[in-house]
Amino acid sequence: MKIDIRGPMQSRPVQENKPLVAKVEPPPTRKVEPNPVQKRLNQDLFTTDTRTRQAQSLVGSTSFQAFQLPTTGTPGGPVAPSGGGPVTQTAQATPLPPGQGAAVSPEVQAALDELNKFQPESQAYGLALSLQDHPGDGDEDVAFRRELLTALGPDRVAQLLTQMRDKLGEGPGVAEVILEAAIESYPLADQGKLVQAMGPEVLGSVLREGVEAAGSPVSPDREAALARMQGLATLMGDLHSLPPGSPGQSEAAGALDHIQNSALEGDTPGASIAAWIVANSGSDSLRSDFANGYLEALKADPASLAPEEARAVAWALGSMTQSPTSGLGAIVDLPEAQRTQFLGQLSASDGPELQTGAFFQEDALAGVNEFLMDVSRLDPGSFPNAQAAKELRIETFQQISKAVEGDFLRDSPGTHGALASMFAADTEGIVNTSANTSHRLNDPEGQALAKFFDHVAFRGEDSRSLVTEALQKYLGVGAEKGIVDALSEHKGDEAFMASQGNVLARNMGFVLGALYQGSQGALQNIDDEHARKKAIVDVMGSLVESTLEASPVAGMYSKIKSGTGDRASVEAVFDWLGDHFVGDKDAGKDAVTKLSGAVIEGAWGPFFGDEALKGARPQDLIAMFAIINAGVARADGRTGDPNINIGGAYIQ
């Protein structure tokens, strides 16, 4: 029979000097409804309301261990007589506040007396019941739990927990209640003794069941479950940080190993459970060691890493203390093929996490998204291999962009934000590498970049401005000069084009082709008419910002950019764009698709007007536009001629 006696007890930090609250009168007698632990005790002919006969029988046992307090305290812990008689408590493991000596409150004395009525093999249950009778975080409940555990001492409590090692059904429930109280009552070294007594299997079950309860939408008190598990996760991190060989350290490591390797079909994957614990442990060394275990296995066997394990690694690394490297060195240092394998598994749409509780799925996704944000913020110069670090960001951008709408990432705002941040951090690197057909990370047909524009710039609004600002800066259609300014300035000059202009022209065409392809996918799938108009105004308007700022709707466009524009402002700016570029205000899906292409083509008029063309040789311009359109053709999602024609001013 599985026994679960968890209650709403919160995990709290140790309060070493908090005064104990003594009661003048014992608590009033109250009827206690049997819970699962009491039902277990009833099997031993014990009830909470009828004690005399059973107590007499139990006390008469030669193996019974009674808890007694002397009138004066003497140094030492609980001492068991050699002949096996009652255990006498002779000192406090955690000193009581000055002036109280070894005295205990009547309520704690009553609890100790109650423990004396339990059979030896059931005393752990009795202790758990006493603790659970005081589950709150008020001063009185906290004081009771601390005083009771202090009176017993960590060695005796550890002895009781040892009884739970062979009770994997009900043992974890009992052990959890006792361990939670010990976290707030004992110093870390003594907490380690209790973990050592529990053993890795019971501790692993406590952790697994606790994380699953905290991640389930049907848990009766999820906040309490989260608080309990946060305390236990912190304990795991603290034990990991102790000197090697400290009590409880190997059992804590064994518990994580037990969790990772003992999942049953249909359960939350062990790697994910362990990642939750590690991420919430507060220990960067535990997080790093946990991630490196999987990465070392990946190096030995590239096929060994499952999607949930890759995400567990990302979750652990994403929780590390913020720094220029943020724990990413282990990923940067992977050989290229294995780094690609890791990112492929990280972005996979399938995985057993998808069958877990909704809150656990949210936690797993948030952990991966934080890892992605760390990738966006990385400083390549902080790594020994700066090029590998730069390529990690580019490849992560590509892999995650292609999987952004999958079952795991689900177009989440956090994923969109991380992708937008990556694009803004290295727009030039992402575009150039994607367009470079000789690079191992080239993006065939602009699939990744187009998917990014489709989902993050057009369909999603949360990170749209970050994308458009980066695009403006890169192209040079905003306040700063970009690649279009350079091309316009040199007018296709043969020497300039040979040295760098050809690459710039190709990249310009590639990013515009991907933008066009992304707009087609998005605008055909945005059902709300106003949302389509807003996407055109925000994204396509950013390409012709200088034109809009000189138009009759400049004031309304300015409000939209500042975030204060209303629905009428969007309508007015959209109508102006439609009139100006295609002579049509239609906002149907096909119409806005046509408008997006017209804006992309027409945006470059100011850069190639009369003044810009003075002194240019026609053959140089023709060659330059040919390269631009070759880049468009590689990324616009169409075969044959490009769907947009820079310099040709028409849409097929």
mmCIF file of N, CA, C and O in Angstrom, residues 22 45 63 92 116 165 253 398 456 460 516 532 588 597 608:
data_model
loop_
_atom_site.group_PDB
_atom_site.id
_atom_site.type_symbol
_atom_site.label_atom_id
_atom_site.label_comp_id
_atom_site.label_asym_id
_atom_site.label_seq_id
_atom_site.Cartn_x
_atom_site.Cartn_y
_atom_site.Cartn_z
ATOM 1 N N ALA A 22 6.641 28.165 24.192
ATOM 2 C CA ALA A 22 6.134 27.162 25.124
ATOM 3 C C ALA A 22 4.689 27.464 25.465
ATOM 4 O O ALA A 22 4.292 28.623 25.594
ATOM 5 N N LEU A 45 -2.827 -2.676 15.127
ATOM 6 C CA LEU A 45 -3.742 -2.564 16.267
ATOM 7 C C LEU A 45 -3.483 -1.308 17.080
ATOM 8 O O LEU A 45 -3.589 -1.303 18.299
ATOM 9 N N SER A 63 12.466 -4.532 23.056
ATOM 10 C CA SER A 63 13.135 -3.736 22.020
ATOM 11 C C SER A 63 12.565 -2.346 21.893
ATOM 12 O O SER A 63 13.007 -1.563 21.071
ATOM 13 N N GLN A 92 20.975 18.386 23.347
ATOM 14 C CA GLN A 92 20.290 18.892 22.161
ATOM 15 C C GLN A 92 21.288 18.968 21.006
ATOM 16 O O GLN A 92 22.381 19.510 21.169
ATOM 17 N N ASN A 116 6.541 7.264 22.354
ATOM 18 C CA ASN A 116 6.862 6.103 23.176
ATOM 19 C C ASN A 116 5.830 4.989 23.052
ATOM 20 O O ASN A 116 6.087 3.848 23.466
ATOM 21 N N ARG A 165 14.246 2.629 4.452
ATOM 22 C CA ARG A 165 15.007 2.176 3.279
ATOM 23 C C ARG A 165 14.329 1.032 2.534
ATOM 24 O O ARG A 165 14.389 0.963 1.311
ATOM 25 N N ALA A 253 23.832 12.119 -4.888
ATOM 26 C CA ALA A 253 24.220 11.831 -6.275
ATOM 27 C C ALA A 253 23.545 10.546 -6.758
ATOM 28 O O ALA A 253 23.082 10.473 -7.906
ATOM 29 N N GLN A 398 19.257 28.961 -36.432
ATOM 30 C CA GLN A 398 18.680 28.235 -37.568
ATOM 31 C C GLN A 398 17.839 27.043 -37.114
ATOM 32 O O GLN A 398 16.696 26.863 -37.566
ATOM 33 N N VAL A 456 8.222 35.093 -36.052
ATOM 34 C CA VAL A 456 8.658 36.037 -35.024
ATOM 35 C C VAL A 456 8.358 37.481 -35.422
ATOM 36 O O VAL A 456 7.946 38.280 -34.574
ATOM 37 N N GLY A 460 4.025 36.999 -34.692
ATOM 38 C CA GLY A 460 4.179 37.367 -33.288
ATOM 39 C C GLY A 460 4.476 38.846 -33.144
ATOM 40 O O GLY A 460 5.278 39.406 -33.888
ATOM 41 N N TYR A 516 10.510 38.206 -47.876
ATOM 42 C CA TYR A 516 9.329 38.045 -48.732
ATOM 43 C C TYR A 516 8.693 36.669 -48.526
ATOM 44 O O TYR A 516 7.472 36.545 -48.374
ATOM 45 N N ARG A 532 -3.394 41.558 -39.847
ATOM 46 C CA ARG A 532 -2.634 41.608 -41.112
ATOM 47 C C ARG A 532 -2.179 43.027 -41.394
ATOM 48 O O ARG A 532 -1.030 43.262 -41.790
ATOM 49 N N GLY A 588 -7.352 41.987 -47.947
ATOM 50 C CA GLY A 588 -7.498 40.539 -48.042
ATOM 51 C C GLY A 588 -6.136 39.858 -48.064
ATOM 52 O O GLY A 588 -5.104 40.490 -48.295
ATOM 53 N N GLY A 597 5.294 42.384 -51.286
ATOM 54 C CA GLY A 597 6.307 42.330 -52.339
ATOM 55 C C GLY A 597 6.573 43.697 -52.939
ATOM 56 O O GLY A 597 7.726 44.046 -53.223
ATOM 57 N N PHE A 608 18.616 54.681 -55.141
ATOM 58 C CA PHE A 608 19.054 54.597 -56.536
ATOM 59 C C PHE A 608 18.321 55.622 -57.404
ATOM 60 O O PHE A 608 17.911 55.345 -58.521
#
